[in-house]
XYZ file of C-alpha atoms in Angstrom:
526
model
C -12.653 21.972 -15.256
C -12.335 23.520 -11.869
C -9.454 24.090 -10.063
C -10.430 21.415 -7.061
C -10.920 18.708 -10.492
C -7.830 20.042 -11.976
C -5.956 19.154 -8.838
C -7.487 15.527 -8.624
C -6.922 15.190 -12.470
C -2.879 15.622 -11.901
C -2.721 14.425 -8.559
C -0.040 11.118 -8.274
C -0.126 8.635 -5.524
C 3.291 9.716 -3.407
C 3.687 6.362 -1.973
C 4.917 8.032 1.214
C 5.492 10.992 2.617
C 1.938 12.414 3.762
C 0.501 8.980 2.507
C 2.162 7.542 6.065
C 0.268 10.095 8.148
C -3.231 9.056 6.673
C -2.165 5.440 7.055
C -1.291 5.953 10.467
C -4.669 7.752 11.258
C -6.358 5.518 9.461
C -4.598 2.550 11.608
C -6.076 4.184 14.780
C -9.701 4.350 13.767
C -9.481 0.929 13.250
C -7.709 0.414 16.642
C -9.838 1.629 18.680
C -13.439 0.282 16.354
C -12.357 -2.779 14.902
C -10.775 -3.722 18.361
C -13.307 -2.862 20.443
C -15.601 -5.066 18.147
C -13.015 -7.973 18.048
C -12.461 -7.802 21.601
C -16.416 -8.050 22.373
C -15.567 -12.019 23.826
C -14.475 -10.243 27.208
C -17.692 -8.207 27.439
C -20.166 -10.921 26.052
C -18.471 -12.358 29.234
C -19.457 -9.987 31.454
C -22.931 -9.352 29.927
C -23.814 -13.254 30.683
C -22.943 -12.563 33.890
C -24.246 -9.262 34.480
C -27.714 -10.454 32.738
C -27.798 -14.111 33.897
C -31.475 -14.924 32.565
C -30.939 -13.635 29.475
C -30.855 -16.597 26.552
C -27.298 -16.541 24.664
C -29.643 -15.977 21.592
C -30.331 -12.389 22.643
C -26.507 -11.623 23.945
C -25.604 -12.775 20.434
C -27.862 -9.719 18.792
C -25.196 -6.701 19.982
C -22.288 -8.031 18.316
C -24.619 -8.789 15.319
C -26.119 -5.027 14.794
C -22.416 -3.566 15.786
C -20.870 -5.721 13.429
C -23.361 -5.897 10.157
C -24.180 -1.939 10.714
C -20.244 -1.259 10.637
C -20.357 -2.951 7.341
C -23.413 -2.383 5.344
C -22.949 1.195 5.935
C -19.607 1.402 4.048
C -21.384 2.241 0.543
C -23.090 5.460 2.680
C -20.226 6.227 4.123
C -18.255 6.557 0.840
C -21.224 8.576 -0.643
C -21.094 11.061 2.206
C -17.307 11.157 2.063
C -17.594 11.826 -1.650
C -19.997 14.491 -0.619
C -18.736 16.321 2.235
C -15.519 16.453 3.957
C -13.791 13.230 4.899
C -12.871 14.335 7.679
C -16.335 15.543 9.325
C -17.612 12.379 8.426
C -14.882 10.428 10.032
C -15.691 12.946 13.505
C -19.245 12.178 13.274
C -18.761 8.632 13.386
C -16.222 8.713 16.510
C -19.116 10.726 18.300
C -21.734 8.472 17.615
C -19.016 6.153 18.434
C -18.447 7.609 22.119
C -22.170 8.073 22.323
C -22.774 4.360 21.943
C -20.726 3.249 24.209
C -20.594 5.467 26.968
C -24.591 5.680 27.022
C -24.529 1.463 27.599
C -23.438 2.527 31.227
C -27.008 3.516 31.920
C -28.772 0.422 30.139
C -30.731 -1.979 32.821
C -31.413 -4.625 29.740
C -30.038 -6.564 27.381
C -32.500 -4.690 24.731
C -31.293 -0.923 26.057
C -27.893 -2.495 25.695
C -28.302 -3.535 22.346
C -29.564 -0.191 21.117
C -26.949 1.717 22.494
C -23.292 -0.547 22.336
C -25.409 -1.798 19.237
C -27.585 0.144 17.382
C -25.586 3.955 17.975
C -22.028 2.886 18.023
C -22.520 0.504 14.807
C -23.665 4.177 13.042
C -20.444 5.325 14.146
C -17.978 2.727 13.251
C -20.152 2.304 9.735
C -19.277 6.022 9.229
C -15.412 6.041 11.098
C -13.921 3.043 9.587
C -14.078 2.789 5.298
C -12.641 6.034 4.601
C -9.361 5.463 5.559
C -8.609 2.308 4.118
C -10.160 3.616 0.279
C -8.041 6.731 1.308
C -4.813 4.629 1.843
C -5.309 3.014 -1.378
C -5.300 6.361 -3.035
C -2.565 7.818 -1.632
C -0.140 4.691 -2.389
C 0.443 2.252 -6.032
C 3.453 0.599 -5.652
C 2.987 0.179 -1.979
C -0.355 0.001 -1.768
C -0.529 -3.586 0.001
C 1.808 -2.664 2.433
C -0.190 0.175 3.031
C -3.264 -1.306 3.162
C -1.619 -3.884 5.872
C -0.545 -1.421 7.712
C -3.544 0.397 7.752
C -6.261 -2.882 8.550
C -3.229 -3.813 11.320
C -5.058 -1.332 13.617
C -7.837 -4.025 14.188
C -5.219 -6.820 14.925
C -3.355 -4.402 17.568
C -6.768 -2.850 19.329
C -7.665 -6.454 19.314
C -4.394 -7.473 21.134
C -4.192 -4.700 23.460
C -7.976 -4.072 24.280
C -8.837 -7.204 26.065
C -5.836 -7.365 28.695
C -7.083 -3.304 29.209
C -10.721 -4.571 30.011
C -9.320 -7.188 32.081
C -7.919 -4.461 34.679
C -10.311 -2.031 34.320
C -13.447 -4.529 34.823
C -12.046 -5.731 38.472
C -11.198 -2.140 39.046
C -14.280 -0.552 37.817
C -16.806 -2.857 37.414
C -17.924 -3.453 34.287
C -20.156 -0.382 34.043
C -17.106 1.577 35.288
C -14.888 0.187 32.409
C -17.314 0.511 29.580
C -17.789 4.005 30.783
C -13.938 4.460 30.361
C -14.223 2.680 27.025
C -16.665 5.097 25.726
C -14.234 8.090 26.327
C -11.322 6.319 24.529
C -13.556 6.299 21.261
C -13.018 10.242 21.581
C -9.591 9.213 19.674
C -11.196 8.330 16.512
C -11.693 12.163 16.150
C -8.405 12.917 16.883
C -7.383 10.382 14.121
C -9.583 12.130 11.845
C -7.285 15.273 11.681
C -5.055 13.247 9.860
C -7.286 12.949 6.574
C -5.961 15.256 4.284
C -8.396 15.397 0.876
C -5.744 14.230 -1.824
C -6.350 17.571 -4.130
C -5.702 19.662 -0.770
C -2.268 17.272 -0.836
C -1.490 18.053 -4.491
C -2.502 21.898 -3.996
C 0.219 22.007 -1.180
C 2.731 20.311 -2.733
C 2.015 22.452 -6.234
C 2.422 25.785 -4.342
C 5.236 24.809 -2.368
C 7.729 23.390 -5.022
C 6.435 25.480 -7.938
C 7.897 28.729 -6.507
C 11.347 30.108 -6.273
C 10.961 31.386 -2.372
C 13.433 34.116 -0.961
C 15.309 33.503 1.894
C 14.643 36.966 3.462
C 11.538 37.330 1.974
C 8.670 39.682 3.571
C 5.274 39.243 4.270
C 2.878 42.288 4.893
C 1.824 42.566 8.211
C 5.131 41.702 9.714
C 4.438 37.724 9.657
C 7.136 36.206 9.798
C 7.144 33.442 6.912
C 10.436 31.939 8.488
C 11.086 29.940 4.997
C 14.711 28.475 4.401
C 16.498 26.197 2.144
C 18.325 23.266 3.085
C 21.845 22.740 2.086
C 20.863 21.027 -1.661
C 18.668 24.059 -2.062
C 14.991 22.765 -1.460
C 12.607 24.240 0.375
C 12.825 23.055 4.284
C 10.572 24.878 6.287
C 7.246 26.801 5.693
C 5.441 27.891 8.802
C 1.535 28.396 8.104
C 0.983 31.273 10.504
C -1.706 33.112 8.793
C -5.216 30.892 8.271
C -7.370 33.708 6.293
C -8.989 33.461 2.547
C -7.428 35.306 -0.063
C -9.611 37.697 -1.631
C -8.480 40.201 -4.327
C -6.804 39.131 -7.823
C -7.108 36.337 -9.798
C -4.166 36.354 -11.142
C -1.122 34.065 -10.160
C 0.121 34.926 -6.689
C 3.167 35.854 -6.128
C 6.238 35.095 -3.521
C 5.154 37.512 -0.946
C 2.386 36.195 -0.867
C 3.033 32.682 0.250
C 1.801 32.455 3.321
C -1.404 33.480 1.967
C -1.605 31.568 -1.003
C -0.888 28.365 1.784
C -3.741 29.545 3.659
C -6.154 29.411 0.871
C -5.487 25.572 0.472
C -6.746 25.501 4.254
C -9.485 27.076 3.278
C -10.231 24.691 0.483
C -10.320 21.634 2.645
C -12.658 23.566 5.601
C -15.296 24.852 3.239
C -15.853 22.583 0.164
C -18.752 20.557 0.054
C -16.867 18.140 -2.033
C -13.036 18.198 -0.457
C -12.551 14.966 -1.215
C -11.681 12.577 -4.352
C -10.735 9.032 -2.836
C -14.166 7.793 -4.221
C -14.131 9.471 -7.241
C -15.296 6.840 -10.154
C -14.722 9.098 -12.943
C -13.090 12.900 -13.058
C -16.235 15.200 -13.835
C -16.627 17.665 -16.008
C -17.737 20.705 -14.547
C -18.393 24.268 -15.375
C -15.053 25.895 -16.004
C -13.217 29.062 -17.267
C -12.524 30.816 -14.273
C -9.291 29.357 -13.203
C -6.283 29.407 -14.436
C -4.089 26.107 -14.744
C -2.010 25.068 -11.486
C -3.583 28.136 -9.694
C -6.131 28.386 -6.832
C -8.724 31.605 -6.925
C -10.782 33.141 -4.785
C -14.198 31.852 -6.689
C -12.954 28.091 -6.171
C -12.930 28.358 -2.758
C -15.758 31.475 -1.687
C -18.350 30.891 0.756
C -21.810 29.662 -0.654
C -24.433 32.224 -1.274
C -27.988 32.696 0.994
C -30.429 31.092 -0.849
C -33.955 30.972 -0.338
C -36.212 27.840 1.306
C -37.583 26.314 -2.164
C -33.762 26.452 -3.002
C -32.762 25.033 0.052
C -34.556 22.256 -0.324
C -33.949 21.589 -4.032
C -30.402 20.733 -2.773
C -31.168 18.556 0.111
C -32.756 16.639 -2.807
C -29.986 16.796 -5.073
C -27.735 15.697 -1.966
C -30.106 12.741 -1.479
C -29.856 12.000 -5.248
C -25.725 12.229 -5.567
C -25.266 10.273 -2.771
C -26.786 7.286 -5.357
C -24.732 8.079 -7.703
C -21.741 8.490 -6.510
C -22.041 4.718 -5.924
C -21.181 2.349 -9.144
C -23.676 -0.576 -8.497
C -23.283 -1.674 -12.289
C -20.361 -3.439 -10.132
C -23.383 -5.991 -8.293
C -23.471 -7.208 -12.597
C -20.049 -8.236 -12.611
C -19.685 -11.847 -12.629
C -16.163 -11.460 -10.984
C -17.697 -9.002 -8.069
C -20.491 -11.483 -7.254
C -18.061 -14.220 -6.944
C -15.971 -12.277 -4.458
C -18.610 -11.162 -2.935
C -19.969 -14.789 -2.217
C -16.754 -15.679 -0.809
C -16.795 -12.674 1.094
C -20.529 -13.748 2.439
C -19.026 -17.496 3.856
C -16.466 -16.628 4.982
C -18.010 -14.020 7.031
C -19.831 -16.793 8.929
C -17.142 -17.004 11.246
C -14.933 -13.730 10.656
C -14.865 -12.797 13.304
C -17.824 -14.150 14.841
C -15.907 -17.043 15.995
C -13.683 -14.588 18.365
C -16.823 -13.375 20.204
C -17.538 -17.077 21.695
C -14.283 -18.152 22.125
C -13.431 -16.805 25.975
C -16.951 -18.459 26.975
C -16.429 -21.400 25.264
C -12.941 -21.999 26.631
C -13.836 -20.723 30.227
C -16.194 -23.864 29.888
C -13.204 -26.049 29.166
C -11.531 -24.777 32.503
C -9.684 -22.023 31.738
C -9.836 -19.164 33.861
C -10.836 -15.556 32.434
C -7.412 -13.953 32.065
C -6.421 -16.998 29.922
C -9.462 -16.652 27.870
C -8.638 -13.076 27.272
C -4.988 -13.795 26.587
C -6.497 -16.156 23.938
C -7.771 -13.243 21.998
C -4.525 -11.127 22.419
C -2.427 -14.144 20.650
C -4.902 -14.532 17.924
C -4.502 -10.460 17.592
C -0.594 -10.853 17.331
C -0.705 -13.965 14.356
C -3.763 -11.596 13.027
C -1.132 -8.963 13.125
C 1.449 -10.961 11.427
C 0.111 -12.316 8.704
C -1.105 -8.710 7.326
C 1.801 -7.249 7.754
C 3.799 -10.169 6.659
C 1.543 -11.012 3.586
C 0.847 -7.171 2.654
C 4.876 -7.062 2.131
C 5.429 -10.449 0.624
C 2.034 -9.209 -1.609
C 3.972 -6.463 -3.116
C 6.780 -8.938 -4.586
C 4.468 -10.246 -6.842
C 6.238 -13.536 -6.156
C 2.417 -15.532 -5.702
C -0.462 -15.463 -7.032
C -2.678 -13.360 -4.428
C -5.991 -15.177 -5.567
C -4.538 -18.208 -4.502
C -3.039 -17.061 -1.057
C -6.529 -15.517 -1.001
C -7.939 -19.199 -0.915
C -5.303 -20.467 1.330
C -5.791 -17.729 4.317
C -9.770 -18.531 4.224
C -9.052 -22.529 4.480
C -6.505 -21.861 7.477
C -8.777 -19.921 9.452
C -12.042 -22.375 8.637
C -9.702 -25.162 9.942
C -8.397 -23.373 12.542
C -12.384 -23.195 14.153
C -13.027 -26.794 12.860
C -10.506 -28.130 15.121
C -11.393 -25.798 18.540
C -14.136 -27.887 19.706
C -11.170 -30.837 20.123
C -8.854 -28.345 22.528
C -8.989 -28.733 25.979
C -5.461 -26.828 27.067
C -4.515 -23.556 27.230
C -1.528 -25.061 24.506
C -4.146 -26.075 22.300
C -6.611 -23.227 22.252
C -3.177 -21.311 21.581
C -2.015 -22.960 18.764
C -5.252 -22.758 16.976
C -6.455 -19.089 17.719
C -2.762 -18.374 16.423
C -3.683 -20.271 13.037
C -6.645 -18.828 12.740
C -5.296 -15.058 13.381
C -3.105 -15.867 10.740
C -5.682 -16.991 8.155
C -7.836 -13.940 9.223
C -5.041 -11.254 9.142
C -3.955 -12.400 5.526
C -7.604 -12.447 4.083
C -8.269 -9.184 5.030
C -4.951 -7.475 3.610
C -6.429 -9.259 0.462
C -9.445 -7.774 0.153
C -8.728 -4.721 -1.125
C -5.753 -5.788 -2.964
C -7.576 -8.021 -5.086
C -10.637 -5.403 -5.893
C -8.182 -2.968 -6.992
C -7.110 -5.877 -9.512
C -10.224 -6.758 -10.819
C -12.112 -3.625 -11.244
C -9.390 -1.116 -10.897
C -7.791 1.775 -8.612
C -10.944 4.381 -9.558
C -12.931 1.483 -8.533
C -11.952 0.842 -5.079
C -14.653 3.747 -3.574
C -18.024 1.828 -5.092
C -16.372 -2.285 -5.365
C -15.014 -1.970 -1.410
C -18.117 0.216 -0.174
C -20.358 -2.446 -2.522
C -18.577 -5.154 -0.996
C -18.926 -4.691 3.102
C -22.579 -5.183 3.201
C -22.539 -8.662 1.940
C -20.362 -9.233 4.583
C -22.660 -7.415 7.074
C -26.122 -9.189 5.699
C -24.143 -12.565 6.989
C -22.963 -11.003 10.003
C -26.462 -9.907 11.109
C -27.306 -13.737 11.106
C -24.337 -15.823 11.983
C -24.154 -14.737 15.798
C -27.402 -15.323 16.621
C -27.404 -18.470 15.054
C -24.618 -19.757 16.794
C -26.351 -18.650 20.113
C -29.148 -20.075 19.334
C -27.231 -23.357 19.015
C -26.083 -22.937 22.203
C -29.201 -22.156 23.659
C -30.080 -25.490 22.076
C -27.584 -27.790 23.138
C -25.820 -25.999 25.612
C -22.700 -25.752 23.691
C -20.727 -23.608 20.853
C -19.592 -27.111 19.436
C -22.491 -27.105 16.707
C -21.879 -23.085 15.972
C -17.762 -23.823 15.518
C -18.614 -26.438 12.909
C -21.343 -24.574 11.024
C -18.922 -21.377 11.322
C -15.854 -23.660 9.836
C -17.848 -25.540 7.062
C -19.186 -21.845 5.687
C -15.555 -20.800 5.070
C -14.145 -23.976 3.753
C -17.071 -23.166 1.010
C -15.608 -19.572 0.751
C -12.214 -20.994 -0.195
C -13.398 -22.908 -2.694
C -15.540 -20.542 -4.463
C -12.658 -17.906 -5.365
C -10.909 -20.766 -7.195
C -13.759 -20.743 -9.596
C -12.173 -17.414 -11.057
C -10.811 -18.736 -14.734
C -14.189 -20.561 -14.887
C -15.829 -16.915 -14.094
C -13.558 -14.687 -16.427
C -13.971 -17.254 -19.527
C -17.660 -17.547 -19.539
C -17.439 -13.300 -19.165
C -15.957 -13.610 -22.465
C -17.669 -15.475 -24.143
C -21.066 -13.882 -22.775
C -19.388 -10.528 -24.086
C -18.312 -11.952 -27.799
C -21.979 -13.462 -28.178
């Protein structure tokens, strides 16, 4: 095997270290994305007023594209990250991202308005927001749910903090003003993006670094200055990456002077390969080898691609369109244990988080003013924050079953919206958005944790890419049926009960795992 497969082959979760940095980057994709799609209630708002003839029905289709294209895209988005660069994929999607919603300052209708803050920025977030969480889970094991918490927190904090933001930059600004603004702070999904290190670029630095004796006044030709020293207990402290050039010459092992550009070459790993990444990976692949030599990088892994001619050229944009397929495991949609997540997924998403983007309007009608509605969604963001944080630790003690807290998080949260259309206080809308953020948070933090369990860690790429759309085929429908019931009868009390009754159905269904896993046996013994 390669050197690139050799590297994935040995590389071991460090449950820290550079694992925190991806979490964190992967935290503030999903600030800024998940937020901003959480925190739609304060612009659906403002669109109803802005667009005053316009039928709740059609308002209701913008959240719906942004929210199903976000997740039926996942499956793509693992494929190209599988592909290509995780990184460049991640930058793509903030673009489109920014794009999206900085164009919506020019829309004059509710249809230009759906293309653009629906159509173009769902591309984005489709593209911006799996990797990192399928890249947390590879970089952590025994911390992965705290990790994974962590990581998903970003939509519970961009949820908290975005709406009070749009609150002073809307009387400020105007609404066209703010979104305008809006659209630039997307631009930080990019940014976040940097922090995506491919996990056999990880291993490569951390095999290079440790695996040599350095000197302390070593020298480096062309009077760099490597500026390496030792800490008291001897390790290696300090390794300045000054020079960023390929190596070209021998293949054989390189030695101590020539650190800095043996560290370089791992750079140059990550910014040319076609395939720099292995969080998807399904199975290690067995490639064309013998040119490598074992825990070594060479000029050949990492050289430029040849020119090629057109009919070549165009044999690999057909072999691209091809591996993308592949590197997707739908023998997964078979499963009896994936389809009956994935059903519980597909209620529950009938009012996750659908229920968020009515709430402000439906509580303004109860005689709240605005900033109270929006403070609504901030304290559902906080108990959203809570309980993934607070379950992803208590997860990792192994001191519950996590199907069953699984079940119990759904049936809080479809409670939680059963009982809204009975609040008429500010106390009471409080005390139930908090439930419900709760509920929400802690099924989320889940997710993953229990597809890891069930299909394994080399599963995660395909089972949580495989598993997104059926939450997005749902999410395409749910809003606009909701508006449509309160085109109908002038209230979201008909939409709250049909969004509640869906996920008391979805907590049921995951109970029905024994039942599931026995007749899987006994289908396989027949």
């Amino acid at each position: 095997m390669d050197s690139k497969e050799a590297l994935r082959a040995r590389f071991v979760p460090p449950d820290g270290g550079y694992g925190w940095f991806v979490a964190f980057g992967a935290f503030l994709v999903q600030f800024w994305i998940a937020g901003l799609i959480k925190s739609y209630g304060v612009i659906f708002m403002e669109v109803m007023q802005l667009y005053p003839d316009a039928s709740a029905s059609l308002a209701s289709w913008i959240p719906a594209i942004l929210s199903t294209l976000c997740l039926v895209l996942s499956p793509l988005s693992s494929a190209l990250c599988r592909k290509f660069s995780c990184r460049w994929v991640v930058f793509t999607g903030g673009i489109l991202c920014w794009l999206g919603v900085s164009l919506s300052y020019f829309t004059t209708s509710l249809v230009q308005l759906c293309f653009t803050f629906g159509v173009l920025t769902g591309f984005g977030a489709g593209m911006a927001t799996t990797p990192g969480i399928i890249m947390t889970s590879r970089y952590f094991s025994k911390r992965r749910a705290l990790a994974n918490s962590i990581c998903v927190s970003g939509t519970a904090v961009g949820s908290m903090l975005l709406p009070p933001l749009l609150e002073v930059l809307i009387p400020t600004y105007g609404f066209r003003g703010a979104i305008l603004i809006l659209g630039a702070c997307m631009l930080h999904v990019c940014l976040s993006a940097a922090l995506y290190r491919p996990v056999e670029v990880h291993q490569a630095i951390v095999e290079n670094v440790t695996s040599i004796n350095i000197s302390t006044d070593c020298t480096v030709p062309n009077s760099v200055k490597c500026g390496v020293h030792h800490d008291p207990e001897g390790r290696l402290a300090t390794i300045p990456e000054d020079d960023v050039s390929l190596v070209r010459g021998s293949r054989d092992k390189i030695s101590t002077t020539d650190l800095p550009h043996r560290l370089s070459m791992i750079h140059s790993v990550e910014d040319l390969s076609t395939n720099s990444t292995v969080i998807y990976t399904e199975n290690i692949l067995n490639s064309k080898s013998n040119n490598v030599m074992e825990g070594s990088l060479t000029e050949k892994s990492v050289q430029t691609e040849p020119t090629v001619g057109c009919s070549e050229k165009k044999n690999r944009r057909f072999k691209l369109c091809r591996s993308l397929i592949d590197f997707i495991d739908f023998s997964l949609i078979k499963n009896p244990l994936f389809c009956l997540m994935a059903s519980s997924v597909m209620f529950m998403a009938a009012g996750c988080p659908h229920a968020l983007y009515y709430l402000p309007s439906f509580a303004n009608s109860r005689g709240l003013d605005k900033s109270e509605c929006s403070l609504l969604l901030s304290i559902s963001a906080v108990f959203d924050l809570c309980g993934r944080l607070g379950l992803g630790y208590i997860a990792d003690l192994n001191l519950f079953s996590k199907t069953k807290a699984y079940s119990v998080s759904m049936l809080t949260a479809a409670v939680a919206i059963l009982c809204l259309p009975f609040a008429t206080t500010f106390a009471a809308f409080a005390v139930i958005v908090a439930f419900y953020g709760i509920g929400l948070g802690s099924w989320l933090s889940l997710i993953p944790v229990l597809l890891i369990k069930h299909h394994g860690t080399e599963a995660i790429g395909s089972s949580y890419g495989l598993i997104r759309p059926f939450h997005g085929i749902v999410a395409l429908i749910a809003p606009p049926l909701v508006g449509f019931s309160k085109d109908a009868t002038g209230d979201y009390i008909v939409g709250f009960c049909f969004m509640g009754t869906s996920m008391v159905i979805g907590s049921i269904l995951i109970n029905f795992k024994p039942c599931v896993l026995r007749l899987s046996r006994e289908n396989t013994s027949v």
